[in-house]
Each structure stands twice: as structure tokens, then as C-alpha cells.
mmCIF file of C-alpha atoms in Angstrom:
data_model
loop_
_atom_site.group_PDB
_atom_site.id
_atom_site.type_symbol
_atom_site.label_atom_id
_atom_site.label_comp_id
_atom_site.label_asym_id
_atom_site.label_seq_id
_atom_site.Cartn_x
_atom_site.Cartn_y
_atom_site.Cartn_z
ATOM 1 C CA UNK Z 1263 99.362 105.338 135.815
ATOM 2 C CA UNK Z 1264 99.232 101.509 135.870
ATOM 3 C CA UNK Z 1265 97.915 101.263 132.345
ATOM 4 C CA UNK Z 1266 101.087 103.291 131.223
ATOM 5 C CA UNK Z 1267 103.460 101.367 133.442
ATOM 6 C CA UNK Z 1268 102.001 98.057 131.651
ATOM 7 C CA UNK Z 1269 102.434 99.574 128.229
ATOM 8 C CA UNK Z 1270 106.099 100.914 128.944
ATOM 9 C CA UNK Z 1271 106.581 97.132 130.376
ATOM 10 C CA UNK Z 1272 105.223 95.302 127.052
ATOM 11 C CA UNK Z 1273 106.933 97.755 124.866
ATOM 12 C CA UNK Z 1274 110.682 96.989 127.082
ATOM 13 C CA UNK Z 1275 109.883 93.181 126.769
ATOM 14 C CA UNK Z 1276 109.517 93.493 123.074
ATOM 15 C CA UNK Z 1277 112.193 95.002 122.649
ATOM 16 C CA UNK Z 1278 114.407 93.012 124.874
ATOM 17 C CA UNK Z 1279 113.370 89.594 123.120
ATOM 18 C CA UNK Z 1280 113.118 91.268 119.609
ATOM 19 C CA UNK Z 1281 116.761 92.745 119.904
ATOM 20 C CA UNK Z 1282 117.317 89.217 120.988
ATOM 21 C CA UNK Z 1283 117.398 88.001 117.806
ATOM 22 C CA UNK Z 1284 120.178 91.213 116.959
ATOM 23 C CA UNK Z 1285 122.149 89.684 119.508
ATOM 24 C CA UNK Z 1286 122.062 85.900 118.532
ATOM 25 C CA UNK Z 1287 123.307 87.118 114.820
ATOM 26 C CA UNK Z 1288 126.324 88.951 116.213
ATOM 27 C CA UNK Z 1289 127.438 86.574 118.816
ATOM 28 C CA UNK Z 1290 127.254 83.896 116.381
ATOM 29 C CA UNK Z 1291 130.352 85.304 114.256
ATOM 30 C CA UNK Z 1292 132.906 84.435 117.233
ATOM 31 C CA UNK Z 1293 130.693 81.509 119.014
ATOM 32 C CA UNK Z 1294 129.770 78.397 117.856
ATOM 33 C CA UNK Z 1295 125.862 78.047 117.946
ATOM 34 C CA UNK Z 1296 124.795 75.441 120.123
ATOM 35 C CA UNK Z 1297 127.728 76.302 122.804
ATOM 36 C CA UNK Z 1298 126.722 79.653 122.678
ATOM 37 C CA UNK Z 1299 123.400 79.209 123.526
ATOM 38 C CA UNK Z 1300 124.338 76.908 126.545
ATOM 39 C CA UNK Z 1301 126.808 79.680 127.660
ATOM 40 C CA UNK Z 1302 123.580 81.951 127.750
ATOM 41 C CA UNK Z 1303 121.308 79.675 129.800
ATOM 42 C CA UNK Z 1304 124.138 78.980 132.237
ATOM 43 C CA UNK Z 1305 124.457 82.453 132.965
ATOM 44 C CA UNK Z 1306 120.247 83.011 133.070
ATOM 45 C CA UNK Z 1307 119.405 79.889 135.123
ATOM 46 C CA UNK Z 1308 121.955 80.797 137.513
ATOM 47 C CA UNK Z 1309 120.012 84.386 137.780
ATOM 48 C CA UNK Z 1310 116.744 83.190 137.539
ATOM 49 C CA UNK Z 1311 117.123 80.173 140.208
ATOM 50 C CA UNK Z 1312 118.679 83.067 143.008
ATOM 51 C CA UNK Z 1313 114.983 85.008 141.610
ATOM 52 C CA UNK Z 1314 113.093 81.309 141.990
ATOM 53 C CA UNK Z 1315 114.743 81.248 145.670
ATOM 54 C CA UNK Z 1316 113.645 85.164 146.526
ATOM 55 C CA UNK Z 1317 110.352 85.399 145.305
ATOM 56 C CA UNK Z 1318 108.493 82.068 145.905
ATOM 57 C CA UNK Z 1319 108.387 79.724 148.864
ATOM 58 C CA UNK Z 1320 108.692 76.954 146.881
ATOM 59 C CA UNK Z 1321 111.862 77.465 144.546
ATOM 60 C CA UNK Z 1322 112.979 73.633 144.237
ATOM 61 C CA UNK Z 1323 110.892 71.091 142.540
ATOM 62 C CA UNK Z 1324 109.959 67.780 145.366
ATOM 63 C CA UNK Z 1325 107.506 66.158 143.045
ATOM 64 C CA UNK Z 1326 107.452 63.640 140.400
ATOM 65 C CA UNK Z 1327 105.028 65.500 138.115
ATOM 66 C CA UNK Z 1328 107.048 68.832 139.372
ATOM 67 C CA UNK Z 1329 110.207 67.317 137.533
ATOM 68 C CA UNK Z 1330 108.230 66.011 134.716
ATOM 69 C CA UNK Z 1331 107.473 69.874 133.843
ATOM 70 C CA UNK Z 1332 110.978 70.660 134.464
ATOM 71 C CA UNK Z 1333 112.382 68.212 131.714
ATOM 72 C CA UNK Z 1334 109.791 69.021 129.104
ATOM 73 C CA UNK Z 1335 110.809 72.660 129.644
ATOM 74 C CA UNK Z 1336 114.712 72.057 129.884
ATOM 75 C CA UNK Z 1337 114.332 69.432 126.494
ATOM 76 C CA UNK Z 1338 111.780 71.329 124.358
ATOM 77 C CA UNK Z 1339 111.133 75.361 125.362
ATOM 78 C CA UNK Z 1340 115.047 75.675 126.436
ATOM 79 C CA UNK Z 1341 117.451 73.039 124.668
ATOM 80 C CA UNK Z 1342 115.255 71.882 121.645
ATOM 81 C CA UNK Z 1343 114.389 75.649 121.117
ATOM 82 C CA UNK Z 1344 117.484 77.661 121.482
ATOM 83 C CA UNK Z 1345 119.559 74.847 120.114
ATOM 84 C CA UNK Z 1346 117.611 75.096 116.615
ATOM 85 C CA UNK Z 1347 116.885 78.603 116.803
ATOM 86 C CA UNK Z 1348 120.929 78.987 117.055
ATOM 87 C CA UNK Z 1349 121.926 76.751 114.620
ATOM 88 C CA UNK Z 1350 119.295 78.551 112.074
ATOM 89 C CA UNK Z 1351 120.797 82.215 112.527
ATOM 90 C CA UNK Z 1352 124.648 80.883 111.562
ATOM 91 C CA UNK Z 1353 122.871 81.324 107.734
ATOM 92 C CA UNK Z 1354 123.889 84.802 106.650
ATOM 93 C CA UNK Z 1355 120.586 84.449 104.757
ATOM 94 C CA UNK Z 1356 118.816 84.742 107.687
ATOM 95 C CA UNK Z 1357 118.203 87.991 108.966
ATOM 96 C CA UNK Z 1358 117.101 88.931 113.048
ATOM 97 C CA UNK Z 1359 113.837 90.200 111.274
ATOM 98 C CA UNK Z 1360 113.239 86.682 109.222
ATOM 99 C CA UNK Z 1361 113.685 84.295 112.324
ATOM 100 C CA UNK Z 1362 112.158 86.656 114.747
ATOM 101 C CA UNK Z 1363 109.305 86.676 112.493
ATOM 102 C CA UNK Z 1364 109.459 82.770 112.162
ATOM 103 C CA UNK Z 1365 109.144 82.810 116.005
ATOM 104 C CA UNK Z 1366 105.802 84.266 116.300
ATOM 105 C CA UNK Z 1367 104.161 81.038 114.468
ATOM 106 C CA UNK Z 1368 104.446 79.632 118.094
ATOM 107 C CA UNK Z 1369 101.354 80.745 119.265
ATOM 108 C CA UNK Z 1370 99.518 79.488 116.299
ATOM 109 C CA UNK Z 1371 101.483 76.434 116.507
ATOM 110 C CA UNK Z 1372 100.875 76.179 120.318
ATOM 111 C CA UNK Z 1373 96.668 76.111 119.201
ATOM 112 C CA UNK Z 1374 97.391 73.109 116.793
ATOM 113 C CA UNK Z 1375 98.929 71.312 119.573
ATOM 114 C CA UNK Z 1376 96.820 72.041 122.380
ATOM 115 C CA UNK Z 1377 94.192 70.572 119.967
ATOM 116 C CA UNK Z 1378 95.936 67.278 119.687
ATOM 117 C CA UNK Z 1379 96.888 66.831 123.476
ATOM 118 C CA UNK Z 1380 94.791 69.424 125.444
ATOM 119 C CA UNK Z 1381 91.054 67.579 124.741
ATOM 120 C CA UNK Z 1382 88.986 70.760 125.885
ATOM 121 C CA UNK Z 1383 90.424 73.144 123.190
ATOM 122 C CA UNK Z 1384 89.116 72.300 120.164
ATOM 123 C CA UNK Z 1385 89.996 74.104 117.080
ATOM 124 C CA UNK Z 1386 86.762 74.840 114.686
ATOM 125 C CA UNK Z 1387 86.953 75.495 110.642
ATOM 126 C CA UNK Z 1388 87.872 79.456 111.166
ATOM 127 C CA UNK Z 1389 90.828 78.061 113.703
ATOM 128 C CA UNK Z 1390 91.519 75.654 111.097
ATOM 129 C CA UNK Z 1391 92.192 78.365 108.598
ATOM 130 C CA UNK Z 1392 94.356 80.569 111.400
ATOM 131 C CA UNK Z 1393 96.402 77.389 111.576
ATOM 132 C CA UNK Z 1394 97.144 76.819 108.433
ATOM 133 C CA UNK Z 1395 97.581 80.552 106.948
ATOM 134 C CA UNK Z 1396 100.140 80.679 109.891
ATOM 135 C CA UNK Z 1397 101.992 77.716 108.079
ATOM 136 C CA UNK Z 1398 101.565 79.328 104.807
ATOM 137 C CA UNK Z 1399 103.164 82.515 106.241
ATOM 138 C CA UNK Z 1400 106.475 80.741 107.096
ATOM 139 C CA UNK Z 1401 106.316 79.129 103.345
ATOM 140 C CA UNK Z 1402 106.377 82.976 102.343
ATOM 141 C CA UNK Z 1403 108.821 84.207 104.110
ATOM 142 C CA UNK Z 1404 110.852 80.930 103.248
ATOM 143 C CA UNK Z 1405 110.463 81.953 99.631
ATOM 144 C CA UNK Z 1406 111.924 78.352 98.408
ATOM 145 C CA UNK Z 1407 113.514 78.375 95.217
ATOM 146 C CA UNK Z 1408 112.267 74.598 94.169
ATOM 147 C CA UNK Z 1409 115.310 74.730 91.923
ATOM 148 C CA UNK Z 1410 117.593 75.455 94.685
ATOM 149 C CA UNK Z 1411 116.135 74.535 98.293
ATOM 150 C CA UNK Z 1412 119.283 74.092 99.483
ATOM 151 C CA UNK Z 1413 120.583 77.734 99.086
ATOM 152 C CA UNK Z 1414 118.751 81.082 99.795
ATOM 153 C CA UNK Z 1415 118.580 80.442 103.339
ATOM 154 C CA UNK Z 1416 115.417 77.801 103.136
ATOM 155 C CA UNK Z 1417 116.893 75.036 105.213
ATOM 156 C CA UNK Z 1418 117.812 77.469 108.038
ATOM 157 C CA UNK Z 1419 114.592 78.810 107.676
ATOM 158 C CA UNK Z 1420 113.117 75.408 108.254
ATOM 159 C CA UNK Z 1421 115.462 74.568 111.342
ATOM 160 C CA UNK Z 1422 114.068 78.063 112.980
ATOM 161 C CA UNK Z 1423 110.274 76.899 112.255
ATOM 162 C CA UNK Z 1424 111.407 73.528 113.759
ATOM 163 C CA UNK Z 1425 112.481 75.618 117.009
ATOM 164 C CA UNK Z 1426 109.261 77.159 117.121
ATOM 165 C CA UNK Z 1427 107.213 74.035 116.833
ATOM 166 C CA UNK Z 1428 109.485 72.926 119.942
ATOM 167 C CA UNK Z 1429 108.867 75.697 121.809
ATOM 168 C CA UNK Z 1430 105.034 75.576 121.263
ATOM 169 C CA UNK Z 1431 105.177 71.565 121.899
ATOM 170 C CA UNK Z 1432 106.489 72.350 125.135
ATOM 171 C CA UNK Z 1433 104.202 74.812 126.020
ATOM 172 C CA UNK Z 1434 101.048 72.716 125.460
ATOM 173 C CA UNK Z 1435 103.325 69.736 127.513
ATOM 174 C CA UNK Z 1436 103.891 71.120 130.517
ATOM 175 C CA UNK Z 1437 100.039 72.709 130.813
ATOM 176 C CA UNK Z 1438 99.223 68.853 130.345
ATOM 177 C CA UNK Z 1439 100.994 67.561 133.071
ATOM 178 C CA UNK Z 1440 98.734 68.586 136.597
ATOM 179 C CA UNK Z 1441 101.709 69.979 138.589
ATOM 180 C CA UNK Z 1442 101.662 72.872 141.462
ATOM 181 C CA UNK Z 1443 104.955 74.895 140.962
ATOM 182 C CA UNK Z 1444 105.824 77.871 140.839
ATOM 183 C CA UNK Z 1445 106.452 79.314 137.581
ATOM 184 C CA UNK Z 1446 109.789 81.391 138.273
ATOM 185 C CA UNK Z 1447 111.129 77.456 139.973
ATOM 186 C CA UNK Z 1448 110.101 76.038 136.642
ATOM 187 C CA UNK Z 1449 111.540 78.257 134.418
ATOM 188 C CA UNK Z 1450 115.140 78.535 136.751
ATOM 189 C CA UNK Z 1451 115.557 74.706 136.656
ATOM 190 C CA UNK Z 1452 114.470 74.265 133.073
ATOM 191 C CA UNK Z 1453 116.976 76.996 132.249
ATOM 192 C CA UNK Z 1454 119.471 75.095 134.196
ATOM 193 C CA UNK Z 1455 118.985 71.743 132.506
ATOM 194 C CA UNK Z 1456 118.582 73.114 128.858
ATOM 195 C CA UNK Z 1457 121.985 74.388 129.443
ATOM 196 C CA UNK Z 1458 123.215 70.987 130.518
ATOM 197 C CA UNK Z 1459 121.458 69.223 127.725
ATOM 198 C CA UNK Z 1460 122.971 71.717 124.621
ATOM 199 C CA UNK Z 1461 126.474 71.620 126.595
ATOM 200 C CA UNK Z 1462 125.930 67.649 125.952
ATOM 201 C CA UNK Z 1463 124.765 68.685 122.377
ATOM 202 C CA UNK Z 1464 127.923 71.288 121.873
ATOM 203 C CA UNK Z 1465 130.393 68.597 122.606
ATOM 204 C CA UNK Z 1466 128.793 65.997 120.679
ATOM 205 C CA UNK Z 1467 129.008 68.667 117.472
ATOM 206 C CA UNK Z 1468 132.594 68.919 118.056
ATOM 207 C CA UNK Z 1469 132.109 72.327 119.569
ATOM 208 C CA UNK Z 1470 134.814 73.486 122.017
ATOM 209 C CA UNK Z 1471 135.667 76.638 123.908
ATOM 210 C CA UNK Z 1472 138.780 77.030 122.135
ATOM 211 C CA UNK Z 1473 136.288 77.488 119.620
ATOM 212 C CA UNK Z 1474 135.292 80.413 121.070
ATOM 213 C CA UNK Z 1475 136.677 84.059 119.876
ATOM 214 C CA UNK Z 1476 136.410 86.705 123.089
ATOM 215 C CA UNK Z 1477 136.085 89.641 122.046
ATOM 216 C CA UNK Z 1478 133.977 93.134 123.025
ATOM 217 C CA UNK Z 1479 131.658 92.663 120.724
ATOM 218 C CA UNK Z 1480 130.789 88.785 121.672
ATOM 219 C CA UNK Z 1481 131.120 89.292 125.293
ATOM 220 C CA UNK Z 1482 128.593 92.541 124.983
ATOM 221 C CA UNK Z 1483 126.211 89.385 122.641
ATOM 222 C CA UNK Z 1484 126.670 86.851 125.385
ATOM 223 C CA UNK Z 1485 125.870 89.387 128.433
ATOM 224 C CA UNK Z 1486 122.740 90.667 126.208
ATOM 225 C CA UNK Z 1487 121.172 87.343 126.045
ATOM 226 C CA UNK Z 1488 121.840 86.253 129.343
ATOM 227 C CA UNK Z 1489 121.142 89.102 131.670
ATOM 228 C CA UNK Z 1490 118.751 91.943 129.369
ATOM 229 C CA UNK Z 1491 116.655 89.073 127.252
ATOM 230 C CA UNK Z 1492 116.615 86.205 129.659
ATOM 231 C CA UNK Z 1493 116.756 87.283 132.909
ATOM 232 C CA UNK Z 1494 115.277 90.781 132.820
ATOM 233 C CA UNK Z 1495 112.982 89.801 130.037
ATOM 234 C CA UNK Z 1496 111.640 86.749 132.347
ATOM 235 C CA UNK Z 1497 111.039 88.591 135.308
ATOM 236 C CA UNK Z 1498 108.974 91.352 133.315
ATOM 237 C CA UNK Z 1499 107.222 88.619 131.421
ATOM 238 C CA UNK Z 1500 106.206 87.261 134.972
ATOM 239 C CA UNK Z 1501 105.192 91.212 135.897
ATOM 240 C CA UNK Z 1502 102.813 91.365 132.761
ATOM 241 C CA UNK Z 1503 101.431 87.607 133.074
ATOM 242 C CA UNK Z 1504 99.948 88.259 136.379
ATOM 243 C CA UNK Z 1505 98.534 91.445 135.113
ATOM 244 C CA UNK Z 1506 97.432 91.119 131.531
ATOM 245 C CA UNK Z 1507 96.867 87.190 130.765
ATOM 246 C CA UNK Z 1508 98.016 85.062 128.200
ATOM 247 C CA UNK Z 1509 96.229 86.465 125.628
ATOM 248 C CA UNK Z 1510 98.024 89.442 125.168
ATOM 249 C CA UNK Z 1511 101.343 88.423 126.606
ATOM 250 C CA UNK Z 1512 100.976 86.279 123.394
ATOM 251 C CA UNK Z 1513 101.026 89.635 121.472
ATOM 252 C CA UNK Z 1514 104.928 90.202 122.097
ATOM 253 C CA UNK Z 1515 105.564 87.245 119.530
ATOM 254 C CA UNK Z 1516 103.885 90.134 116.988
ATOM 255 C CA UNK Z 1517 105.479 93.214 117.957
ATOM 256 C CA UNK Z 1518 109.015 91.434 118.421
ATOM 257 C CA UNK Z 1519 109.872 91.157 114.969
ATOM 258 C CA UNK Z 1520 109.853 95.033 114.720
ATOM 259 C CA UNK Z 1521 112.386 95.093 117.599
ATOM 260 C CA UNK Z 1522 113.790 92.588 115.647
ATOM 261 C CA UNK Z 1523 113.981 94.260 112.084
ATOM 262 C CA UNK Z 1524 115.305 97.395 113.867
ATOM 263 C CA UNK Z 1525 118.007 96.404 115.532
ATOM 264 C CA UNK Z 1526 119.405 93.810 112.477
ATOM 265 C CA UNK Z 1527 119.361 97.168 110.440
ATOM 266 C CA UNK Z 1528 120.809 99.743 113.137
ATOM 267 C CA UNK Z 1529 123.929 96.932 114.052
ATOM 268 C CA UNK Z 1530 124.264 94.514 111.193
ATOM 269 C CA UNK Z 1531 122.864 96.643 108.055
ATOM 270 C CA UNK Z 1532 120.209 94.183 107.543
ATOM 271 C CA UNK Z 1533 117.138 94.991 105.327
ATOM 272 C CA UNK Z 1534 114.042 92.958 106.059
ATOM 273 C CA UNK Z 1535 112.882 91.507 102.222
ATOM 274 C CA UNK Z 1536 109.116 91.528 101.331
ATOM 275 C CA UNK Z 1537 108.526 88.421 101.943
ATOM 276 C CA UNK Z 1538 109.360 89.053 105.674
ATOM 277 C CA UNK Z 1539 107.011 91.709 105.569
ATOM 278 C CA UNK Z 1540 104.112 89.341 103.766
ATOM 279 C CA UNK Z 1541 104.978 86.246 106.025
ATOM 280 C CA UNK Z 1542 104.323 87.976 108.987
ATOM 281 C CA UNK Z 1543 101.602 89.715 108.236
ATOM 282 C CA UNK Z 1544 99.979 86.219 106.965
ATOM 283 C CA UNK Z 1545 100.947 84.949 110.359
ATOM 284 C CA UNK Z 1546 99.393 87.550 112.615
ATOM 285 C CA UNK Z 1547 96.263 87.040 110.647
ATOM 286 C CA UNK Z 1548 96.621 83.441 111.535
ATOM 287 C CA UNK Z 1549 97.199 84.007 114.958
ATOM 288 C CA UNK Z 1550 93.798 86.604 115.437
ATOM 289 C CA UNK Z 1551 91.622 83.768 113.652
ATOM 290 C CA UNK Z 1552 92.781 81.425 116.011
ATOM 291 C CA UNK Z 1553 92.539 83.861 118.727
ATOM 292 C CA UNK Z 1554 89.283 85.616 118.069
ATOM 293 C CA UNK Z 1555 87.029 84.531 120.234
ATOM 294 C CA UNK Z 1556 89.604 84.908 123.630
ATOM 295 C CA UNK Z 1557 90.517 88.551 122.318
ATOM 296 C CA UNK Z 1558 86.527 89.284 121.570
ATOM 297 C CA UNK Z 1559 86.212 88.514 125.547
ATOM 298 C CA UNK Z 1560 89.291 90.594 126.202
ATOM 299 C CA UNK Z 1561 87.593 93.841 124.680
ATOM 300 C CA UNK Z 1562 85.677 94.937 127.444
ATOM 301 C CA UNK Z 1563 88.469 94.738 130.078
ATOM 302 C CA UNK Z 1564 90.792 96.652 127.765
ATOM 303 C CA UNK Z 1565 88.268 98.932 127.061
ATOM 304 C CA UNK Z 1566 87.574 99.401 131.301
ATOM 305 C CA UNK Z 1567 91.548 99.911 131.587
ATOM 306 C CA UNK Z 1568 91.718 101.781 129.097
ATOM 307 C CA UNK Z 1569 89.055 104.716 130.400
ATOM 308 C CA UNK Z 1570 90.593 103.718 133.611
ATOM 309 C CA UNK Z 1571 91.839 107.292 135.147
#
């Protein structure tokens, strides 16, 4: 029974953050980006702070290196993150599969990084290669027209890569920085000040509210994001942390884009290209390289729950 409750768990939590995606490309045609991804992150960190303040005893950050983790989440995994992952969807050239798909580099990225400021995790040749056929999985996907970079979708392309370099930054960050706290209190407070930052961000775009355009369909986008793929998607991804690992919590980033690629075509009529299809597959290879020897010592607890009655 628990085996199929943690399968029906990863399955909702890909499809919540793949649909994600879906739900970013809609909203976008009535909100401007960057205020529309504070709007979301209001709404979450007000959820997930009331969570922070039910479920651990410790929901408010008291020390310095507690704050530290804070602002690298709230600057790089919230505002750095959503901010260029936002501003990268407004290209109608850009479909929910395509950035979705751009998205699941962070892991790899996150192994790059951890070997420049995480001294204990090295990367050898074979991660080497995992690294760098990630990169040359985003180039696909790209598909830059050297005659033409500027068209074709390339630059938004590179803005969403950029988002997913922040996000993996910030994960290797705040595992640097030796602080006890809760992981709900550190996500609720980073949510909070990501908001803050991209409000500060919004206005200094010349984004307004009166911006804004309310109607079902961008109210149904905004309440998406904020309450199915942020807060309900968090408190799973908490759920399936404590009982899988990392490891293959990491493998969401892979089956996301399928979430992803369904939903653009069911609700906006997109068609994933080939190269979405070739870039990701390059980028899951990527990924197991770099991840070959933690999912090699993974087998034989998968294979225990697995026979598990």
C-alpha cells in the first residue's frame, strides 16, 4: 500500500509542477510577468508560512546563518527563478513543454555547482560528460538560427536556462551555509521575500496592477500556481523527501515535462517540436551520468520496496 501511495504522490507532484508551466503560459496573456509571479508567491508564502507555523516547532528563523538561507532562497530559488522563468514564457515561441523541459537541466546544473562550492562532491570525467551533454541538450532544444538569434524564441530560451542555473545556484547555496531550520520555515519565508523582491522588480519594469486584465481564465492561472503547484505541490514534495530521498525526488524534473507537453496541447494547442523531444532526452542522459553512482546505490532499496507486500 505505501509503495502505491508514494507512486500516486510522485505522479500528482508531476503533474502539479508540469501543468505549472500550462498555467504560467495562460496567465501570462492578461498579467504582466514578473508581477504575476509575485502575485503567486504572495498568495503561497502566505499558505506555506500558516503550514511552517503547524507543522514544525520552529517556524520563524532566530539565527544569522538561519536568515542567510532565507535570502539565498528568496533571491535565487524564488525571485531570480520565477522572475526569469516568467519573463521567458511571454515568447509565444516558447511552449509549456520547451521551458518545462529547460527546467530539468537544474539538477545537472545543481552537480556543476556543488562541484565548485560544495568541496566533497567532486565531479569525475563520466560526470564531466553528464554536465556538459546536459548543456548541449538546452543548445538543441534552443535550435538557434545563427542567422537570426534574435527570433525563433532563442533569447527566451536562454532567459529560462538562466532561471534554471538560479535555481540550481541556490540550491547548492543554501546546503553550504551550516544552518538548523526547518525546511517548511525556509521555504515559507523565502516564498515571502521572493515575492517582495519581484514586487520591487515589477515596479521597477514599469509593471502595474492596472496592468492587470481579471478575468476567469487568469484568476483560474493565478489560483493554479499559488494554491495546486506551490502550496499543495510543496507540502507533497516535503511528503516524498522524507520518504524517497533526493535522488529520486530529483526525477520529477524528468517526468514534468510530460505533464508539461500535455497540458500546453490539451489548453493552448501546443505541439512539442523535435527538438524538445531530442533536448530532453540529451538532458536526462546527462542527468543519469551524473547521477549513476547515487541511483546504482538506490537499486537495492527500490528493489526491497518494490517486492515489499
Amino acid at each position: 500500500m505505501t509503495r502505491y501511495r508514494n507512486l500516486l504522490l510522485f505522479a500528482l507532484l508531476a503533474a502539479a509542477w508540469g501543468s505549472a508551466f500550462m498555467a504560467i503560459k495562460a496567465g501570462l496573456a492578461y498579467i504582466p510577468p514578473v508581477l504575476f509571479a509575485a502575485l503567486r508567491y504572495d498568495i503561497a508564502g502566505v499558505l506555506m508560512l500558516a503550514y511552517a507555523f503547524y507543522a514544525t516547532d520552529d517556524p520563524l528563523p532566530r539565527t544569522r546563518a538561519q536568515w542567510t538561507v532565507v535570502a539565498i532562497g528568496a533571491t535565487l530559488l524564488i525571485a531570480g527563478y520565477h522572475t526569469l522563468l516568467f519573463i521567458g514564457e511571454t515568447d509565444p515561441a516558447v511552449t509549456s513543454a520547451a521551458a518545462a523541459v529547460i527546467v530539468s537541466l537544474s539538477p545537472v546544473l545543481t552537480s556543476g555547482f556543488a562541484r565548485l562550492f560544495l568541496p566533497d562532491e567532486r565531479l569525475t570525467a563520466v560526470g564531466v560528460a553528464g554536465l556538459l551533454l546536459g548543456l548541449v541538450g538546452v543548445v538543441i532544444l534552443s535550435n538557434p538560427d545563427p542567422n537570426n538569434l534574435l527570433t525563433g524564441g532563442a533569447v527566451a530560451k536562454l532567459l529560462i536556462f538562466g532561471a534554471a542555473a538560479a535555481f540550481a545556484l541556490g540550491s547548492v547555496l543554501t546546503r553550504r551555509v551550516d544552518a538548523d531550520i526547518p525546511i517548511e520555515t525556509m521555504e515559507a519565508w523565502s516564498m515571502i521575500g521572493g515575492a517582495l523582491i519581484m514586487h520591487g522588480v515589477s515596479a521597477g519594469m514599469g509593471e502595474s496592477m492596472a496592468d492587470a486584465v481579471w478575468t476567469v481564465e487568469s484568476v483560474a492561472a493565478l489560483a493554479y500556481l499559488s494554491l495546486v503547484a506551490s502550496a499543495l505541490g510543496f507540502l507533497i514534495y516535503f511528503d516524498l523527501l522524507d520518504r524517497l530521498g533526493a535522488i529520486e525526488i530529483n526525477l520529477v524534473s524528468y517526468v514534468a515535462p510530460v505533464f508539461a507537453a500535455l497540458a500546453g496541447w490539451v489548453v493552448l494547442d501546443e505541439v512539442p517540436t523535435a527538438f524538445t523531444v531530442v533536448g530532453f532526452v540529451v538532458i536526462f542522459v546527462g542527468f543519469l551520468l551524473l547521477k549513476r553512482r547515487a541511483i546504482r546505490a538506490e537499486v537495492p532499496r527500490l528493489r526491497k520496496m518494490v517486492s515489499r507486500p
